[in-house]
């Protein structure tokens, strides 16, 4: 497989100084009829450039809410989120759109590919909105799909579709990949292949990767593990010896 060049990725121009994310007392409250639900309660942590972070928690724990706020898809009820020193909680809708478009690569559990576009066209669609996209052929080669680039999603397995989704996210040359249960719809063997790919992208390009999951063994891969339960972060672990993807078994 072709190797993405770290220098190409870092050409986006951010200085690797200070935290990438600085989350300060972030909370999210929803109103359901006359009842208020606290989906997230005063989350505070920092994530550095190049980290491989796993946010671990059961269903309904608030981890997706946290990811959506960090990715600019939702706004907090309280607290602030700083990205490269900029307070994104103060952004207007247009600024949030530009933030998501240029800075964040999203990887979803159910792929969210355009069914009427080929694998290559799905990746091209994302690259076209980026001011500094990566070479599409190199990205498809990295995810092992160069020979399948003309196939439509319906002609691909679940694992292949998720690799297209990762290629789509990476092609924009974002500063961070936010991955919402990226192995949740896959069998074990395919899930490990996806984890290997995310791990490789993190190591070879220096991109920050943040995975949310309910799958506890996956947390061993993170150099930082954020445990969340009932909307509260109850533990943050700095893992000095992250596990390799092939060592993760569930």
PDB file of C-alpha atoms in Angstrom:
ATOM      1  CA  UNK A   1       0.000   0.000   0.000  1.00  0.00           C
ATOM      2  CA  UNK A   2       1.106   3.524  -0.727  1.00  0.00           C
ATOM      3  CA  UNK A   3       2.100   5.545   2.306  1.00  0.00           C
ATOM      4  CA  UNK A   4       0.587   8.968   2.884  1.00  0.00           C
ATOM      5  CA  UNK A   5       3.304  11.502   3.543  1.00  0.00           C
ATOM      6  CA  UNK A   6       3.304  13.116   6.965  1.00  0.00           C
ATOM      7  CA  UNK A   7       4.591  16.343   5.399  1.00  0.00           C
ATOM      8  CA  UNK A   8       1.532  16.450   3.095  1.00  0.00           C
ATOM      9  CA  UNK A   9      -0.821  16.103   6.024  1.00  0.00           C
ATOM     10  CA  UNK A  10       0.909  18.739   8.135  1.00  0.00           C
ATOM     11  CA  UNK A  11       0.737  21.223   5.260  1.00  0.00           C
ATOM     12  CA  UNK A  12      -2.618  22.361   6.633  1.00  0.00           C
ATOM     13  CA  UNK A  13      -0.477  24.692   8.704  1.00  0.00           C
ATOM     14  CA  UNK A  14      -1.380  24.106  12.326  1.00  0.00           C
ATOM     15  CA  UNK A  15       1.398  24.443  14.853  1.00  0.00           C
ATOM     16  CA  UNK A  16       1.787  21.379  17.009  1.00  0.00           C
ATOM     17  CA  UNK A  17       1.805  23.447  20.182  1.00  0.00           C
ATOM     18  CA  UNK A  18      -0.696  23.241  22.976  1.00  0.00           C
ATOM     19  CA  UNK A  19      -3.719  20.958  22.948  1.00  0.00           C
ATOM     20  CA  UNK A  20      -5.741  20.260  19.829  1.00  0.00           C
ATOM     21  CA  UNK A  21      -8.942  20.064  21.902  1.00  0.00           C
ATOM     22  CA  UNK A  22      -9.423  21.781  25.239  1.00  0.00           C
ATOM     23  CA  UNK A  23     -12.842  20.821  26.603  1.00  0.00           C
ATOM     24  CA  UNK A  24     -13.876  22.836  29.654  1.00  0.00           C
ATOM     25  CA  UNK A  25     -16.895  21.996  31.813  1.00  0.00           C
ATOM     26  CA  UNK A  26     -19.021  21.066  28.803  1.00  0.00           C
ATOM     27  CA  UNK A  27     -22.586  19.993  29.496  1.00  0.00           C
ATOM     28  CA  UNK A  28     -25.658  19.223  27.413  1.00  0.00           C
ATOM     29  CA  UNK A  29     -29.242  19.308  28.674  1.00  0.00           C
ATOM     30  CA  UNK A  30     -32.257  18.308  26.614  1.00  0.00           C
ATOM     31  CA  UNK A  31     -35.879  19.043  27.380  1.00  0.00           C
ATOM     32  CA  UNK A  32     -38.324  16.197  26.797  1.00  0.00           C
ATOM     33  CA  UNK A  33     -41.779  17.537  27.521  1.00  0.00           C
ATOM     34  CA  UNK A  34     -41.625  18.797  31.080  1.00  0.00           C
ATOM     35  CA  UNK A  35     -38.574  16.696  31.932  1.00  0.00           C
ATOM     36  CA  UNK A  36     -34.946  17.771  31.552  1.00  0.00           C
ATOM     37  CA  UNK A  37     -32.346  15.159  30.636  1.00  0.00           C
ATOM     38  CA  UNK A  38     -28.677  15.785  31.315  1.00  0.00           C
ATOM     39  CA  UNK A  39     -26.962  13.934  28.468  1.00  0.00           C
ATOM     40  CA  UNK A  40     -23.560  15.339  29.420  1.00  0.00           C
ATOM     41  CA  UNK A  41     -22.357  16.761  32.728  1.00  0.00           C
ATOM     42  CA  UNK A  42     -19.345  19.096  32.979  1.00  0.00           C
ATOM     43  CA  UNK A  43     -16.845  17.195  30.818  1.00  0.00           C
ATOM     44  CA  UNK A  44     -13.293  18.509  31.103  1.00  0.00           C
ATOM     45  CA  UNK A  45     -10.166  17.184  29.351  1.00  0.00           C
ATOM     46  CA  UNK A  46      -7.482  18.022  26.790  1.00  0.00           C
ATOM     47  CA  UNK A  47      -6.429  16.093  23.670  1.00  0.00           C
ATOM     48  CA  UNK A  48      -3.093  16.722  21.989  1.00  0.00           C
ATOM     49  CA  UNK A  49      -2.067  16.639  18.338  1.00  0.00           C
ATOM     50  CA  UNK A  50      -1.364  13.093  17.205  1.00  0.00           C
ATOM     51  CA  UNK A  51      -3.193  11.375  20.067  1.00  0.00           C
ATOM     52  CA  UNK A  52      -5.122   8.152  19.559  1.00  0.00           C
ATOM     53  CA  UNK A  53      -8.038   8.566  21.947  1.00  0.00           C
ATOM     54  CA  UNK A  54     -10.766   6.100  22.862  1.00  0.00           C
ATOM     55  CA  UNK A  55     -13.949   7.387  24.524  1.00  0.00           C
ATOM     56  CA  UNK A  56     -15.448   4.348  26.228  1.00  0.00           C
ATOM     57  CA  UNK A  57     -18.969   4.022  27.575  1.00  0.00           C
ATOM     58  CA  UNK A  58     -22.191   2.036  27.343  1.00  0.00           C
ATOM     59  CA  UNK A  59     -25.121   2.982  25.145  1.00  0.00           C
ATOM     60  CA  UNK A  60     -26.773   6.174  26.396  1.00  0.00           C
ATOM     61  CA  UNK A  61     -23.721   7.285  28.369  1.00  0.00           C
ATOM     62  CA  UNK A  62     -23.318  10.578  26.492  1.00  0.00           C
ATOM     63  CA  UNK A  63     -20.324   9.674  24.353  1.00  0.00           C
ATOM     64  CA  UNK A  64     -22.032  10.440  21.021  1.00  0.00           C
ATOM     65  CA  UNK A  65     -23.289  13.732  22.444  1.00  0.00           C
ATOM     66  CA  UNK A  66     -19.723  14.594  23.395  1.00  0.00           C
ATOM     67  CA  UNK A  67     -18.422  13.662  19.945  1.00  0.00           C
ATOM     68  CA  UNK A  68     -21.103  15.730  18.217  1.00  0.00           C
ATOM     69  CA  UNK A  69     -20.223  18.789  20.295  1.00  0.00           C
ATOM     70  CA  UNK A  70     -16.504  18.382  19.615  1.00  0.00           C
ATOM     71  CA  UNK A  71     -17.217  18.003  15.903  1.00  0.00           C
ATOM     72  CA  UNK A  72     -19.370  21.107  15.713  1.00  0.00           C
ATOM     73  CA  UNK A  73     -22.553  19.175  14.925  1.00  0.00           C
ATOM     74  CA  UNK A  74     -24.179  20.174  18.209  1.00  0.00           C
ATOM     75  CA  UNK A  75     -23.757  22.998  20.710  1.00  0.00           C
ATOM     76  CA  UNK A  76     -23.323  22.587  24.469  1.00  0.00           C
ATOM     77  CA  UNK A  77     -25.721  23.913  27.078  1.00  0.00           C
ATOM     78  CA  UNK A  78     -22.740  25.048  29.137  1.00  0.00           C
ATOM     79  CA  UNK A  79     -18.952  25.157  29.035  1.00  0.00           C
ATOM     80  CA  UNK A  80     -16.559  25.732  26.179  1.00  0.00           C
ATOM     81  CA  UNK A  81     -14.678  23.728  23.541  1.00  0.00           C
ATOM     82  CA  UNK A  82     -11.412  25.147  22.235  1.00  0.00           C
ATOM     83  CA  UNK A  83      -9.888  23.781  19.031  1.00  0.00           C
ATOM     84  CA  UNK A  84      -6.314  24.914  18.433  1.00  0.00           C
ATOM     85  CA  UNK A  85      -7.010  27.702  20.892  1.00  0.00           C
ATOM     86  CA  UNK A  86     -10.203  28.884  19.161  1.00  0.00           C
ATOM     87  CA  UNK A  87     -13.491  28.792  21.063  1.00  0.00           C
ATOM     88  CA  UNK A  88     -15.787  26.899  18.671  1.00  0.00           C
ATOM     89  CA  UNK A  89     -18.723  27.226  21.072  1.00  0.00           C
ATOM     90  CA  UNK A  90     -18.824  30.890  20.076  1.00  0.00           C
ATOM     91  CA  UNK A  91     -19.001  30.129  16.338  1.00  0.00           C
ATOM     92  CA  UNK A  92     -22.048  31.033  14.264  1.00  0.00           C
ATOM     93  CA  UNK A  93     -23.609  28.536  11.844  1.00  0.00           C
ATOM     94  CA  UNK A  94     -21.379  29.523   8.939  1.00  0.00           C
ATOM     95  CA  UNK A  95     -18.233  29.256  11.053  1.00  0.00           C
ATOM     96  CA  UNK A  96     -19.315  25.838  12.329  1.00  0.00           C
ATOM     97  CA  UNK A  97     -19.900  24.681   8.754  1.00  0.00           C
ATOM     98  CA  UNK A  98     -16.380  25.777   7.768  1.00  0.00           C
ATOM     99  CA  UNK A  99     -14.982  24.110  10.902  1.00  0.00           C
ATOM    100  CA  UNK A 100     -16.631  20.782  10.064  1.00  0.00           C
ATOM    101  CA  UNK A 101     -15.689  21.068   6.403  1.00  0.00           C
ATOM    102  CA  UNK A 102     -12.015  21.903   6.849  1.00  0.00           C
ATOM    103  CA  UNK A 103     -10.938  20.570  10.227  1.00  0.00           C
ATOM    104  CA  UNK A 104     -12.969  17.423  10.972  1.00  0.00           C
ATOM    105  CA  UNK A 105     -13.192  14.054   9.266  1.00  0.00           C
ATOM    106  CA  UNK A 106     -16.224  12.048  10.387  1.00  0.00           C
ATOM    107  CA  UNK A 107     -16.443   8.252  10.290  1.00  0.00           C
ATOM    108  CA  UNK A 108     -19.871   6.839  11.153  1.00  0.00           C
ATOM    109  CA  UNK A 109     -21.021   3.391  12.212  1.00  0.00           C
ATOM    110  CA  UNK A 110     -23.256   2.922   9.164  1.00  0.00           C
ATOM    111  CA  UNK A 111     -20.915   4.506   6.577  1.00  0.00           C
ATOM    112  CA  UNK A 112     -23.354   7.145   5.191  1.00  0.00           C
ATOM    113  CA  UNK A 113     -22.102   6.728   1.627  1.00  0.00           C
ATOM    114  CA  UNK A 114     -23.941   8.102  -1.395  1.00  0.00           C
ATOM    115  CA  UNK A 115     -25.428   4.943  -2.968  1.00  0.00           C
ATOM    116  CA  UNK A 116     -25.518   6.339  -6.510  1.00  0.00           C
ATOM    117  CA  UNK A 117     -21.817   7.250  -6.484  1.00  0.00           C
ATOM    118  CA  UNK A 118     -18.822   4.941  -6.887  1.00  0.00           C
ATOM    119  CA  UNK A 119     -16.222   4.565  -4.155  1.00  0.00           C
ATOM    120  CA  UNK A 120     -13.963   7.062  -5.903  1.00  0.00           C
ATOM    121  CA  UNK A 121     -16.802   9.541  -6.459  1.00  0.00           C
ATOM    122  CA  UNK A 122     -17.751   9.351  -2.771  1.00  0.00           C
ATOM    123  CA  UNK A 123     -14.177  10.249  -1.855  1.00  0.00           C
ATOM    124  CA  UNK A 124     -13.965  12.956  -4.533  1.00  0.00           C
ATOM    125  CA  UNK A 125     -17.138  14.562  -3.214  1.00  0.00           C
ATOM    126  CA  UNK A 126     -15.479  15.190   0.150  1.00  0.00           C
ATOM    127  CA  UNK A 127     -12.119  16.210  -1.317  1.00  0.00           C
ATOM    128  CA  UNK A 128     -13.740  18.867  -3.491  1.00  0.00           C
ATOM    129  CA  UNK A 129     -14.825  20.919  -0.476  1.00  0.00           C
ATOM    130  CA  UNK A 130     -11.370  20.956   1.092  1.00  0.00           C
ATOM    131  CA  UNK A 131      -8.836  23.744   0.512  1.00  0.00           C
ATOM    132  CA  UNK A 132      -5.946  21.264   0.822  1.00  0.00           C
ATOM    133  CA  UNK A 133      -7.148  17.772  -0.137  1.00  0.00           C
ATOM    134  CA  UNK A 134      -4.890  14.745  -0.300  1.00  0.00           C
ATOM    135  CA  UNK A 135      -4.311  12.821  -3.510  1.00  0.00           C
ATOM    136  CA  UNK A 136      -7.353  10.605  -4.000  1.00  0.00           C
ATOM    137  CA  UNK A 137      -5.454   7.744  -5.619  1.00  0.00           C
ATOM    138  CA  UNK A 138      -2.986   7.700  -2.724  1.00  0.00           C
ATOM    139  CA  UNK A 139      -5.809   7.656  -0.196  1.00  0.00           C
ATOM    140  CA  UNK A 140      -7.651   4.826  -1.969  1.00  0.00           C
ATOM    141  CA  UNK A 141      -4.387   2.907  -2.149  1.00  0.00           C
ATOM    142  CA  UNK A 142      -3.835   3.449   1.570  1.00  0.00           C
ATOM    143  CA  UNK A 143      -7.212   1.933   2.441  1.00  0.00           C
ATOM    144  CA  UNK A 144      -6.647  -0.929   0.000  1.00  0.00           C
ATOM    145  CA  UNK A 145      -9.428  -0.039  -2.433  1.00  0.00           C
ATOM    146  CA  UNK A 146      -7.675   1.265  -5.508  1.00  0.00           C
ATOM    147  CA  UNK A 147      -8.862  -1.747  -7.523  1.00  0.00           C
ATOM    148  CA  UNK A 148     -12.431  -1.331  -6.229  1.00  0.00           C
ATOM    149  CA  UNK A 149     -12.707   2.415  -6.788  1.00  0.00           C
ATOM    150  CA  UNK A 150     -15.279   2.067  -9.602  1.00  0.00           C
ATOM    151  CA  UNK A 151     -17.633  -0.077  -7.528  1.00  0.00           C
ATOM    152  CA  UNK A 152     -20.848   1.254  -6.019  1.00  0.00           C
ATOM    153  CA  UNK A 153     -21.547   0.779  -2.281  1.00  0.00           C
ATOM    154  CA  UNK A 154     -24.115  -1.959  -2.971  1.00  0.00           C
ATOM    155  CA  UNK A 155     -21.354  -3.942  -4.691  1.00  0.00           C
ATOM    156  CA  UNK A 156     -19.077  -3.785  -1.637  1.00  0.00           C
ATOM    157  CA  UNK A 157     -18.934  -5.560   1.707  1.00  0.00           C
ATOM    158  CA  UNK A 158     -19.522  -3.737   4.984  1.00  0.00           C
ATOM    159  CA  UNK A 159     -15.794  -3.583   5.657  1.00  0.00           C
ATOM    160  CA  UNK A 160     -15.102  -2.160   2.202  1.00  0.00           C
ATOM    161  CA  UNK A 161     -17.804   0.449   2.639  1.00  0.00           C
ATOM    162  CA  UNK A 162     -16.294   1.498   5.961  1.00  0.00           C
ATOM    163  CA  UNK A 163     -12.885   1.801   4.283  1.00  0.00           C
ATOM    164  CA  UNK A 164     -14.481   4.089   1.679  1.00  0.00           C
ATOM    165  CA  UNK A 165     -15.928   6.130   4.538  1.00  0.00           C
ATOM    166  CA  UNK A 166     -12.480   6.421   6.121  1.00  0.00           C
ATOM    167  CA  UNK A 167     -10.941   7.378   2.766  1.00  0.00           C
ATOM    168  CA  UNK A 168     -13.629  10.020   2.363  1.00  0.00           C
ATOM    169  CA  UNK A 169     -12.815  11.460   5.782  1.00  0.00           C
ATOM    170  CA  UNK A 170      -9.036  11.372   5.255  1.00  0.00           C
ATOM    171  CA  UNK A 171      -9.148  12.842   1.739  1.00  0.00           C
ATOM    172  CA  UNK A 172     -10.180  16.245   3.117  1.00  0.00           C
ATOM    173  CA  UNK A 173      -6.880  16.357   5.003  1.00  0.00           C
ATOM    174  CA  UNK A 174      -8.592  17.177   8.313  1.00  0.00           C
ATOM    175  CA  UNK A 175      -6.718  17.678  11.544  1.00  0.00           C
ATOM    176  CA  UNK A 176      -8.736  15.035  13.383  1.00  0.00           C
ATOM    177  CA  UNK A 177     -10.810  11.948  12.635  1.00  0.00           C
ATOM    178  CA  UNK A 178     -13.907  11.563  14.810  1.00  0.00           C
ATOM    179  CA  UNK A 179     -15.073   7.960  14.620  1.00  0.00           C
ATOM    180  CA  UNK A 180     -18.486   7.003  16.003  1.00  0.00           C
ATOM    181  CA  UNK A 181     -18.514   3.235  16.670  1.00  0.00           C
ATOM    182  CA  UNK A 182     -16.542   2.511  13.460  1.00  0.00           C
ATOM    183  CA  UNK A 183     -16.547  -1.259  14.086  1.00  0.00           C
ATOM    184  CA  UNK A 184     -20.073  -1.486  15.492  1.00  0.00           C
ATOM    185  CA  UNK A 185     -21.699  -2.847  12.317  1.00  0.00           C
ATOM    186  CA  UNK A 186     -18.848  -5.210  11.430  1.00  0.00           C
ATOM    187  CA  UNK A 187     -17.809  -8.730  12.358  1.00  0.00           C
ATOM    188  CA  UNK A 188     -14.702  -9.209  14.492  1.00  0.00           C
ATOM    189  CA  UNK A 189     -12.179  -9.888  11.718  1.00  0.00           C
ATOM    190  CA  UNK A 190     -13.354  -6.949   9.623  1.00  0.00           C
ATOM    191  CA  UNK A 191     -13.485  -4.734  12.699  1.00  0.00           C
ATOM    192  CA  UNK A 192      -9.836  -5.452  13.448  1.00  0.00           C
ATOM    193  CA  UNK A 193      -8.915  -4.530   9.861  1.00  0.00           C
ATOM    194  CA  UNK A 194     -10.652  -1.160  10.314  1.00  0.00           C
ATOM    195  CA  UNK A 195      -8.829  -0.590  13.610  1.00  0.00           C
ATOM    196  CA  UNK A 196      -5.523  -1.410  11.900  1.00  0.00           C
ATOM    197  CA  UNK A 197      -6.293   1.141   9.212  1.00  0.00           C
ATOM    198  CA  UNK A 198      -7.142   3.890  11.723  1.00  0.00           C
ATOM    199  CA  UNK A 199      -4.045   3.026  13.739  1.00  0.00           C
ATOM    200  CA  UNK A 200      -1.892   3.186  10.632  1.00  0.00           C
ATOM    201  CA  UNK A 201      -3.297   6.563   9.582  1.00  0.00           C
ATOM    202  CA  UNK A 202      -2.589   7.903  13.059  1.00  0.00           C
ATOM    203  CA  UNK A 203       0.990   6.610  13.097  1.00  0.00           C
ATOM    204  CA  UNK A 204       1.939   7.499   9.524  1.00  0.00           C
ATOM    205  CA  UNK A 205       0.279  10.891   9.177  1.00  0.00           C
ATOM    206  CA  UNK A 206       0.174  12.220  12.722  1.00  0.00           C
ATOM    207  CA  UNK A 207      -3.559  12.823  12.499  1.00  0.00           C
ATOM    208  CA  UNK A 208      -5.411  12.773  15.781  1.00  0.00           C
ATOM    209  CA  UNK A 209      -7.906   9.889  15.909  1.00  0.00           C
ATOM    210  CA  UNK A 210     -10.784   9.835  18.385  1.00  0.00           C
ATOM    211  CA  UNK A 211     -12.909   6.689  18.568  1.00  0.00           C
ATOM    212  CA  UNK A 212     -16.047   6.336  20.625  1.00  0.00           C
ATOM    213  CA  UNK A 213     -17.087   2.805  21.448  1.00  0.00           C
ATOM    214  CA  UNK A 214     -18.930   0.637  23.935  1.00  0.00           C
ATOM    215  CA  UNK A 215     -16.415  -2.159  23.227  1.00  0.00           C
ATOM    216  CA  UNK A 216     -14.026  -2.224  26.184  1.00  0.00           C
ATOM    217  CA  UNK A 217     -11.152  -4.201  24.575  1.00  0.00           C
ATOM    218  CA  UNK A 218     -10.756  -1.492  21.901  1.00  0.00           C
ATOM    219  CA  UNK A 219      -9.870   1.002  24.638  1.00  0.00           C
ATOM    220  CA  UNK A 220      -6.503  -0.727  25.044  1.00  0.00           C
ATOM    221  CA  UNK A 221      -5.402   0.825  21.738  1.00  0.00           C
ATOM    222  CA  UNK A 222      -5.660   4.379  22.997  1.00  0.00           C
ATOM    223  CA  UNK A 223      -2.772   6.360  24.424  1.00  0.00           C
ATOM    224  CA  UNK A 224      -5.606   8.210  26.164  1.00  0.00           C
ATOM    225  CA  UNK A 225      -8.795   6.554  27.398  1.00  0.00           C
ATOM    226  CA  UNK A 226     -11.799   8.603  28.493  1.00  0.00           C
ATOM    227  CA  UNK A 227     -14.412   6.585  30.385  1.00  0.00           C
ATOM    228  CA  UNK A 228     -17.903   8.023  30.455  1.00  0.00           C
ATOM    229  CA  UNK A 229     -21.033   6.782  32.221  1.00  0.00           C
ATOM    230  CA  UNK A 230     -24.455   8.412  32.687  1.00  0.00           C
ATOM    231  CA  UNK A 231     -23.202  11.644  31.142  1.00  0.00           C
ATOM    232  CA  UNK A 232     -20.201  11.960  33.443  1.00  0.00           C
ATOM    233  CA  UNK A 233     -16.527  11.350  32.771  1.00  0.00           C
ATOM    234  CA  UNK A 234     -15.514   9.135  35.642  1.00  0.00           C
ATOM    235  CA  UNK A 235     -11.947   8.312  34.617  1.00  0.00           C
ATOM    236  CA  UNK A 236      -9.229   9.500  32.245  1.00  0.00           C
ATOM    237  CA  UNK A 237      -6.335   7.097  31.706  1.00  0.00           C
ATOM    238  CA  UNK A 238      -3.005   7.910  30.079  1.00  0.00           C
ATOM    239  CA  UNK A 239      -1.912   4.610  28.584  1.00  0.00           C
ATOM    240  CA  UNK A 240       1.862   4.391  28.257  1.00  0.00           C
ATOM    241  CA  UNK A 241       1.709   1.063  26.404  1.00  0.00           C
ATOM    242  CA  UNK A 242      -1.179   1.032  23.906  1.00  0.00           C
ATOM    243  CA  UNK A 243      -2.079  -2.321  22.412  1.00  0.00           C
ATOM    244  CA  UNK A 244      -1.611  -3.031  18.730  1.00  0.00           C
ATOM    245  CA  UNK A 245      -4.887  -3.623  16.835  1.00  0.00           C
ATOM    246  CA  UNK A 246      -4.114  -7.317  16.355  1.00  0.00           C
ATOM    247  CA  UNK A 247      -3.866  -7.688  20.140  1.00  0.00           C
ATOM    248  CA  UNK A 248      -7.449  -6.520  20.620  1.00  0.00           C
ATOM    249  CA  UNK A 249      -9.876  -9.393  21.059  1.00  0.00           C
ATOM    250  CA  UNK A 250     -13.597  -9.263  21.803  1.00  0.00           C
TER     251      UNK A 250
END
